[in-house]
mmCIF file of C-alpha atoms in Angstrom:
data_model
loop_
_atom_site.group_PDB
_atom_site.id
_atom_site.type_symbol
_atom_site.label_atom_id
_atom_site.label_comp_id
_atom_site.label_asym_id
_atom_site.label_seq_id
_atom_site.Cartn_x
_atom_site.Cartn_y
_atom_site.Cartn_z
ATOM 1 C CA UNK L 1 2.048 11.921 -8.838
ATOM 2 C CA UNK L 2 2.859 9.913 -11.975
ATOM 3 C CA UNK L 3 1.779 6.259 -11.950
ATOM 4 C CA UNK L 4 3.995 4.292 -14.351
ATOM 5 C CA UNK L 5 3.849 0.740 -15.637
ATOM 6 C CA UNK L 6 6.973 -1.373 -16.013
ATOM 7 C CA UNK L 7 6.324 -1.477 -19.779
ATOM 8 C CA UNK L 8 6.539 2.327 -19.948
ATOM 9 C CA UNK L 9 9.854 2.207 -18.074
ATOM 10 C CA UNK L 10 11.178 -0.470 -20.446
ATOM 11 C CA UNK L 11 10.071 1.626 -23.412
ATOM 12 C CA UNK L 12 11.963 4.659 -22.110
ATOM 13 C CA UNK L 13 15.038 2.491 -21.587
ATOM 14 C CA UNK L 14 14.931 1.027 -25.088
ATOM 15 C CA UNK L 15 14.447 4.491 -26.610
ATOM 16 C CA UNK L 16 17.239 5.919 -24.430
ATOM 17 C CA UNK L 17 14.842 8.679 -23.398
ATOM 18 C CA UNK L 18 14.854 8.934 -19.590
ATOM 19 C CA UNK L 19 11.545 9.850 -17.977
ATOM 20 C CA UNK L 20 13.348 11.904 -15.295
ATOM 21 C CA UNK L 21 16.729 13.594 -15.112
ATOM 22 C CA UNK L 22 17.667 12.554 -11.557
ATOM 23 C CA UNK L 23 15.784 10.415 -9.059
ATOM 24 C CA UNK L 24 15.930 9.052 -5.546
ATOM 25 C CA UNK L 25 14.164 5.694 -5.377
ATOM 26 C CA UNK L 26 13.153 2.948 -2.970
ATOM 27 C CA UNK L 27 12.093 -0.547 -4.027
ATOM 28 C CA UNK L 28 9.979 -3.261 -2.407
ATOM 29 C CA UNK L 29 6.579 -4.918 -2.061
ATOM 30 C CA UNK L 30 5.505 -2.266 0.481
ATOM 31 C CA UNK L 31 2.508 -4.326 1.550
ATOM 32 C CA UNK L 32 0.846 -2.290 4.269
ATOM 33 C CA UNK L 33 3.295 0.617 4.158
ATOM 34 C CA UNK L 34 4.271 -0.169 7.754
ATOM 35 C CA UNK L 35 6.720 1.635 10.030
ATOM 36 C CA UNK L 36 9.732 -0.041 8.416
ATOM 37 C CA UNK L 37 8.551 1.022 4.972
ATOM 38 C CA UNK L 38 7.976 4.576 6.208
ATOM 39 C CA UNK L 39 11.650 4.727 7.234
ATOM 40 C CA UNK L 40 12.681 3.909 3.659
ATOM 41 C CA UNK L 41 10.223 6.445 2.262
ATOM 42 C CA UNK L 42 11.540 9.151 4.595
ATOM 43 C CA UNK L 43 15.079 8.389 3.407
ATOM 44 C CA UNK L 44 14.078 8.955 -0.228
ATOM 45 C CA UNK L 45 12.152 12.144 0.494
ATOM 46 C CA UNK L 46 15.058 13.526 2.557
ATOM 47 C CA UNK L 47 17.483 12.852 -0.302
ATOM 48 C CA UNK L 48 15.194 14.754 -2.633
ATOM 49 C CA UNK L 49 15.157 17.757 -0.270
ATOM 50 C CA UNK L 50 18.953 17.878 0.034
ATOM 51 C CA UNK L 51 19.485 19.083 -3.518
ATOM 52 C CA UNK L 52 18.607 22.772 -3.682
ATOM 53 C CA UNK L 53 18.045 23.445 -7.385
ATOM 54 C CA UNK L 54 15.327 25.088 -9.497
ATOM 55 C CA UNK L 55 12.110 23.042 -9.516
ATOM 56 C CA UNK L 56 12.508 22.076 -13.187
ATOM 57 C CA UNK L 57 15.830 20.364 -12.358
ATOM 58 C CA UNK L 58 14.794 19.024 -8.959
ATOM 59 C CA UNK L 59 15.536 15.436 -8.073
ATOM 60 C CA UNK L 60 12.328 13.382 -8.199
ATOM 61 C CA UNK L 61 11.300 10.949 -5.477
ATOM 62 C CA UNK L 62 10.062 7.577 -6.696
ATOM 63 C CA UNK L 63 8.886 4.256 -5.356
ATOM 64 C CA UNK L 64 8.988 0.953 -7.258
ATOM 65 C CA UNK L 65 6.602 -1.737 -6.113
ATOM 66 C CA UNK L 66 4.293 -4.506 -7.316
ATOM 67 C CA UNK L 67 0.621 -4.423 -8.233
ATOM 68 C CA UNK L 68 0.242 -7.380 -5.841
ATOM 69 C CA UNK L 69 2.829 -8.497 -3.252
ATOM 70 C CA UNK L 70 5.069 -11.217 -4.699
ATOM 71 C CA UNK L 71 3.999 -13.630 -1.944
ATOM 72 C CA UNK L 72 0.434 -13.522 -3.286
ATOM 73 C CA UNK L 73 1.548 -15.634 -6.257
ATOM 74 C CA UNK L 74 4.196 -17.726 -4.506
ATOM 75 C CA UNK L 75 2.794 -18.640 -1.074
ATOM 76 C CA UNK L 76 0.274 -21.482 -0.879
ATOM 77 C CA UNK L 77 -1.326 -20.240 2.363
ATOM 78 C CA UNK L 78 -1.318 -16.528 1.610
ATOM 79 C CA UNK L 79 -3.952 -14.737 3.733
ATOM 80 C CA UNK L 80 -4.325 -11.674 1.527
ATOM 81 C CA UNK L 81 -2.836 -8.217 0.936
ATOM 82 C CA UNK L 82 -2.614 -5.747 3.811
ATOM 83 C CA UNK L 83 -3.287 -2.688 1.647
ATOM 84 C CA UNK L 84 -5.068 -2.395 -1.696
ATOM 85 C CA UNK L 85 -3.151 -0.963 -4.637
ATOM 86 C CA UNK L 86 -5.555 1.989 -4.742
ATOM 87 C CA UNK L 87 -4.965 2.933 -1.114
ATOM 88 C CA UNK L 88 -1.232 2.268 -1.402
ATOM 89 C CA UNK L 89 -0.968 4.752 -4.282
ATOM 90 C CA UNK L 90 -3.009 7.316 -2.343
ATOM 91 C CA UNK L 91 -0.750 6.991 0.728
ATOM 92 C CA UNK L 92 2.416 7.288 -1.360
ATOM 93 C CA UNK L 93 1.076 10.388 -3.084
ATOM 94 C CA UNK L 94 0.205 11.956 0.289
ATOM 95 C CA UNK L 95 3.789 11.384 1.480
ATOM 96 C CA UNK L 96 5.081 13.607 -1.325
ATOM 97 C CA UNK L 97 6.425 11.163 -3.919
ATOM 98 C CA UNK L 98 6.626 12.314 -7.538
ATOM 99 C CA UNK L 99 6.090 8.913 -9.149
ATOM 100 C CA UNK L 100 5.385 5.260 -8.494
ATOM 101 C CA UNK L 101 6.219 2.317 -10.764
ATOM 102 C CA UNK L 102 3.729 -0.566 -10.524
ATOM 103 C CA UNK L 103 5.118 -3.912 -11.689
ATOM 104 C CA UNK L 104 3.112 -7.015 -12.552
ATOM 105 C CA UNK L 105 5.114 -9.918 -11.119
ATOM 106 C CA UNK L 106 5.205 -12.177 -14.183
ATOM 107 C CA UNK L 107 7.467 -15.082 -15.141
ATOM 108 C CA UNK L 108 9.312 -12.805 -17.571
ATOM 109 C CA UNK L 109 9.926 -10.155 -14.932
ATOM 110 C CA UNK L 110 11.087 -12.808 -12.426
ATOM 111 C CA UNK L 111 13.845 -13.784 -14.882
ATOM 112 C CA UNK L 112 15.284 -10.245 -14.990
ATOM 113 C CA UNK L 113 18.807 -10.185 -13.566
ATOM 114 C CA UNK L 114 19.790 -7.632 -10.960
ATOM 115 C CA UNK L 115 22.301 -6.029 -13.320
ATOM 116 C CA UNK L 116 19.683 -5.651 -16.068
ATOM 117 C CA UNK L 117 17.198 -4.242 -13.562
ATOM 118 C CA UNK L 118 19.549 -1.494 -12.398
ATOM 119 C CA UNK L 119 20.653 -0.719 -15.944
ATOM 120 C CA UNK L 120 16.967 -0.049 -16.727
ATOM 121 C CA UNK L 121 16.560 2.189 -13.663
ATOM 122 C CA UNK L 122 19.747 4.069 -14.555
ATOM 123 C CA UNK L 123 18.764 4.545 -18.211
ATOM 124 C CA UNK L 124 15.012 5.158 -17.913
ATOM 125 C CA UNK L 125 14.622 6.805 -14.517
ATOM 126 C CA UNK L 126 17.923 8.625 -13.962
ATOM 127 C CA UNK L 127 18.625 6.739 -10.715
ATOM 128 C CA UNK L 128 21.034 8.690 -8.479
ATOM 129 C CA UNK L 129 20.043 7.645 -4.938
ATOM 130 C CA UNK L 130 18.751 4.239 -3.850
ATOM 131 C CA UNK L 131 17.315 3.611 -0.378
ATOM 132 C CA UNK L 132 16.689 -0.058 0.491
ATOM 133 C CA UNK L 133 16.656 -2.258 3.564
ATOM 134 C CA UNK L 134 19.875 -3.932 4.696
ATOM 135 C CA UNK L 135 18.356 -7.336 3.864
ATOM 136 C CA UNK L 136 17.061 -6.279 0.430
ATOM 137 C CA UNK L 137 17.629 -8.565 -2.547
ATOM 138 C CA UNK L 138 16.253 -8.514 -6.080
ATOM 139 C CA UNK L 139 16.802 -9.956 -9.517
ATOM 140 C CA UNK L 140 16.542 -13.539 -10.714
ATOM 141 C CA UNK L 141 16.221 -15.881 -7.705
ATOM 142 C CA UNK L 142 16.995 -12.892 -5.452
ATOM 143 C CA UNK L 143 20.684 -13.264 -6.252
ATOM 144 C CA UNK L 144 21.384 -9.515 -6.193
ATOM 145 C CA UNK L 145 21.769 -8.521 -2.535
ATOM 146 C CA UNK L 146 23.010 -5.253 -1.016
ATOM 147 C CA UNK L 147 26.650 -6.259 -1.508
ATOM 148 C CA UNK L 148 26.067 -6.869 -5.222
ATOM 149 C CA UNK L 149 24.053 -3.643 -5.532
ATOM 150 C CA UNK L 150 26.999 -1.749 -4.032
ATOM 151 C CA UNK L 151 29.143 -2.968 -6.943
ATOM 152 C CA UNK L 152 26.443 -2.000 -9.452
ATOM 153 C CA UNK L 153 26.197 1.473 -7.901
ATOM 154 C CA UNK L 154 29.738 2.172 -9.126
ATOM 155 C CA UNK L 155 28.916 0.884 -12.605
ATOM 156 C CA UNK L 156 25.712 2.900 -12.927
ATOM 157 C CA UNK L 157 26.732 5.958 -10.921
ATOM 158 C CA UNK L 158 24.221 5.979 -8.072
ATOM 159 C CA UNK L 159 24.571 6.122 -4.300
ATOM 160 C CA UNK L 160 23.305 3.176 -2.252
ATOM 161 C CA UNK L 161 21.855 3.948 1.181
ATOM 162 C CA UNK L 162 21.209 0.826 3.246
ATOM 163 C CA UNK L 163 18.643 1.173 6.049
ATOM 164 C CA UNK L 164 18.450 -1.083 9.114
ATOM 165 C CA UNK L 165 15.019 -2.592 9.836
ATOM 166 C CA UNK L 166 12.659 -1.131 12.429
ATOM 167 C CA UNK L 167 12.085 -3.346 15.459
ATOM 168 C CA UNK L 168 9.456 -3.541 18.190
ATOM 169 C CA UNK L 169 9.900 -5.709 21.286
ATOM 170 C CA UNK L 170 13.042 -7.229 19.796
ATOM 171 C CA UNK L 171 11.355 -8.326 16.557
ATOM 172 C CA UNK L 172 11.570 -6.816 13.091
ATOM 173 C CA UNK L 173 8.445 -5.037 11.863
ATOM 174 C CA UNK L 174 7.322 -7.070 8.855
ATOM 175 C CA UNK L 175 4.293 -7.466 6.618
ATOM 176 C CA UNK L 176 4.081 -11.146 7.618
ATOM 177 C CA UNK L 177 3.723 -10.262 11.312
ATOM 178 C CA UNK L 178 1.101 -7.628 10.532
ATOM 179 C CA UNK L 179 -0.841 -9.985 8.257
ATOM 180 C CA UNK L 180 -0.949 -12.574 11.050
ATOM 181 C CA UNK L 181 -2.251 -10.029 13.574
ATOM 182 C CA UNK L 182 -4.946 -8.786 11.188
ATOM 183 C CA UNK L 183 -6.033 -12.326 10.383
ATOM 184 C CA UNK L 184 -6.331 -13.042 14.106
ATOM 185 C CA UNK L 185 -8.395 -9.895 14.682
ATOM 186 C CA UNK L 186 -5.671 -8.192 16.748
ATOM 187 C CA UNK L 187 -6.437 -4.622 15.684
ATOM 188 C CA UNK L 188 -4.286 -2.853 18.276
ATOM 189 C CA UNK L 189 -1.211 -5.031 17.622
ATOM 190 C CA UNK L 190 -1.541 -4.469 13.872
ATOM 191 C CA UNK L 191 -1.842 -0.721 14.434
ATOM 192 C CA UNK L 192 1.362 -0.647 16.514
ATOM 193 C CA UNK L 193 3.322 -2.232 13.662
ATOM 194 C CA UNK L 194 1.652 -0.333 10.828
ATOM 195 C CA UNK L 195 1.668 3.040 12.561
ATOM 196 C CA UNK L 196 -2.026 3.486 11.710
ATOM 197 C CA UNK L 197 -5.215 1.348 11.906
ATOM 198 C CA UNK L 198 -5.716 -1.420 9.346
ATOM 199 C CA UNK L 199 -7.697 -0.129 6.339
ATOM 200 C CA UNK L 200 -10.007 -2.353 4.312
ATOM 201 C CA UNK L 201 -10.791 -0.959 0.861
ATOM 202 C CA UNK L 202 -14.506 -1.352 0.057
ATOM 203 C CA UNK L 203 -14.709 1.027 -2.907
ATOM 204 C CA UNK L 204 -16.223 -0.841 -5.839
ATOM 205 C CA UNK L 205 -16.653 -4.119 -3.918
ATOM 206 C CA UNK L 206 -19.962 -5.849 -4.834
ATOM 207 C CA UNK L 207 -22.551 -5.814 -2.046
ATOM 208 C CA UNK L 208 -26.191 -6.354 -1.181
ATOM 209 C CA UNK L 209 -28.186 -3.815 0.816
ATOM 210 C CA UNK L 210 -31.435 -3.626 2.740
ATOM 211 C CA UNK L 211 -32.628 -0.595 4.679
ATOM 212 C CA UNK L 212 -33.192 -2.772 7.761
ATOM 213 C CA UNK L 213 -30.011 -4.896 7.868
ATOM 214 C CA UNK L 214 -27.403 -2.705 6.200
ATOM 215 C CA UNK L 215 -24.654 -3.825 3.813
ATOM 216 C CA UNK L 216 -23.313 -7.319 3.082
ATOM 217 C CA UNK L 217 -19.973 -7.898 1.297
ATOM 218 C CA UNK L 218 -18.772 -11.363 0.279
ATOM 219 C CA UNK L 219 -15.392 -12.287 1.761
ATOM 220 C CA UNK L 220 -14.409 -13.818 -1.579
ATOM 221 C CA UNK L 221 -14.641 -10.374 -3.230
ATOM 222 C CA UNK L 222 -11.625 -9.045 -1.304
ATOM 223 C CA UNK L 223 -7.930 -9.419 -2.166
ATOM 224 C CA UNK L 224 -6.991 -8.054 1.257
ATOM 225 C CA UNK L 225 -6.590 -10.129 4.402
ATOM 226 C CA UNK L 226 -9.861 -10.261 6.352
ATOM 227 C CA UNK L 227 -9.871 -10.150 10.185
ATOM 228 C CA UNK L 228 -11.019 -13.165 12.184
ATOM 229 C CA UNK L 229 -14.696 -13.870 12.798
ATOM 230 C CA UNK L 230 -16.262 -11.409 15.209
ATOM 231 C CA UNK L 231 -17.637 -7.920 15.640
ATOM 232 C CA UNK L 232 -15.469 -4.823 15.162
ATOM 233 C CA UNK L 233 -15.824 -1.104 15.748
ATOM 234 C CA UNK L 234 -14.738 0.680 12.566
ATOM 235 C CA UNK L 235 -14.582 4.120 11.004
ATOM 236 C CA UNK L 236 -16.261 4.291 7.614
ATOM 237 C CA UNK L 237 -14.599 6.794 5.298
ATOM 238 C CA UNK L 238 -16.950 8.357 2.766
ATOM 239 C CA UNK L 239 -16.223 10.352 -0.377
ATOM 240 C CA UNK L 240 -16.290 14.115 0.327
ATOM 241 C CA UNK L 241 -17.572 13.657 3.876
ATOM 242 C CA UNK L 242 -16.427 13.084 7.433
ATOM 243 C CA UNK L 243 -15.865 9.473 8.549
ATOM 244 C CA UNK L 244 -18.638 7.853 10.581
ATOM 245 C CA UNK L 245 -18.527 5.138 13.210
ATOM 246 C CA UNK L 246 -19.988 1.768 12.312
ATOM 247 C CA UNK L 247 -19.876 -1.904 13.239
ATOM 248 C CA UNK L 248 -18.652 -4.753 11.026
ATOM 249 C CA UNK L 249 -19.540 -8.348 11.827
ATOM 250 C CA UNK L 250 -17.461 -11.001 10.034
ATOM 251 C CA UNK L 251 -18.302 -14.676 9.522
ATOM 252 C CA UNK L 252 -17.228 -17.445 7.133
ATOM 253 C CA UNK L 253 -18.829 -15.912 4.064
ATOM 254 C CA UNK L 254 -19.671 -12.226 4.580
ATOM 255 C CA UNK L 255 -18.794 -8.887 6.127
ATOM 256 C CA UNK L 256 -21.906 -7.234 7.516
ATOM 257 C CA UNK L 257 -21.629 -3.439 7.798
ATOM 258 C CA UNK L 258 -24.130 -1.600 9.991
ATOM 259 C CA UNK L 259 -24.278 2.186 10.365
ATOM 260 C CA UNK L 260 -26.503 3.114 13.259
ATOM 261 C CA UNK L 261 -28.475 6.383 13.342
ATOM 262 C CA UNK L 262 -26.562 7.778 16.312
ATOM 263 C CA UNK L 263 -23.299 7.231 14.424
ATOM 264 C CA UNK L 264 -24.092 9.696 11.642
ATOM 265 C CA UNK L 265 -22.547 13.139 12.013
ATOM 266 C CA UNK L 266 -25.332 15.726 12.038
ATOM 267 C CA UNK L 267 -26.332 16.252 8.410
ATOM 268 C CA UNK L 268 -22.729 16.115 7.109
ATOM 269 C CA UNK L 269 -23.176 12.747 5.443
ATOM 270 C CA UNK L 270 -26.897 12.545 4.740
ATOM 271 C CA UNK L 271 -30.044 14.294 5.951
ATOM 272 C CA UNK L 272 -31.936 12.572 8.737
ATOM 273 C CA UNK L 273 -34.857 11.790 6.434
ATOM 274 C CA UNK L 274 -32.557 10.012 3.923
ATOM 275 C CA UNK L 275 -30.732 7.627 6.241
ATOM 276 C CA UNK L 276 -32.398 4.595 4.727
ATOM 277 C CA UNK L 277 -30.957 5.256 1.264
ATOM 278 C CA UNK L 278 -28.155 3.138 -0.232
ATOM 279 C CA UNK L 279 -24.960 5.184 0.100
ATOM 280 C CA UNK L 280 -22.439 2.421 -0.684
ATOM 281 C CA UNK L 281 -21.298 4.023 -3.976
ATOM 282 C CA UNK L 282 -19.808 6.808 -1.815
ATOM 283 C CA UNK L 283 -17.951 4.456 0.558
ATOM 284 C CA UNK L 284 -14.136 4.485 0.391
ATOM 285 C CA UNK L 285 -12.682 2.232 3.099
ATOM 286 C CA UNK L 286 -13.059 0.923 6.644
ATOM 287 C CA UNK L 287 -10.557 1.658 9.396
ATOM 288 C CA UNK L 288 -10.576 -1.078 12.045
ATOM 289 C CA UNK L 289 -10.460 0.431 15.549
ATOM 290 C CA UNK L 290 -11.022 -2.460 17.949
ATOM 291 C CA UNK L 291 -12.551 -5.880 18.277
ATOM 292 C CA UNK L 292 -15.842 -5.981 20.162
ATOM 293 C CA UNK L 293 -16.324 -9.750 20.413
#
């Protein structure tokens, strides 16, 4: 999967050299890649499959999103991201997308009009199919809604496919709802809306380690939302190994990760005699299963 910056897309537009011949695209913050987002992604991937042509001419599936959710810079009481950029890219790749465009939400980008935005996608990315939510809006001050995009689709020769939101118990599945559940420590409720357990990326996060107490991560080191104080059963995913069960205890300042001897799979992660070694450089992420207390 190609990972593109907005600058590279702008460069292709200015040079009039499209990066792809034809594309199906979805656009959004995609924080958490929840069940509503998956519906949009499925739409794009299905559009790609419809066109039966040689691989070299095949329509490419793309997703345009932000390095950080836009609310992270606009909301004063923002709790944190649901999914790290690293894990988001990995999930999108696993779905079968050909490329992702990562945009830094800057003041200059915020001033881009909707018409200019879609001219860039038409010129640089060969936009032919666009799948967005029925309430989607973009461009300067979010003035370009689905009705305006429908007009632009005629100008720039692409098909607009508007998708209704996914609902559970009469409420729309949204990143805001999921973020609230995670922050409250409601693992099962968050999983129902996401479609999978909440994942906390710990790869590369600074930590301290002792062979008696385990691993300590500072809360302030994370950009993701952190669950409420308490003890949680988690799955620890490890590079080139099976996941292991562990316990995370969260307080005001730290996340304390403990991997107990009985939780290690037999000699798949580390030999019995080496269980006291520091294995954090191999850690990928934590999957929150349930709250213990």
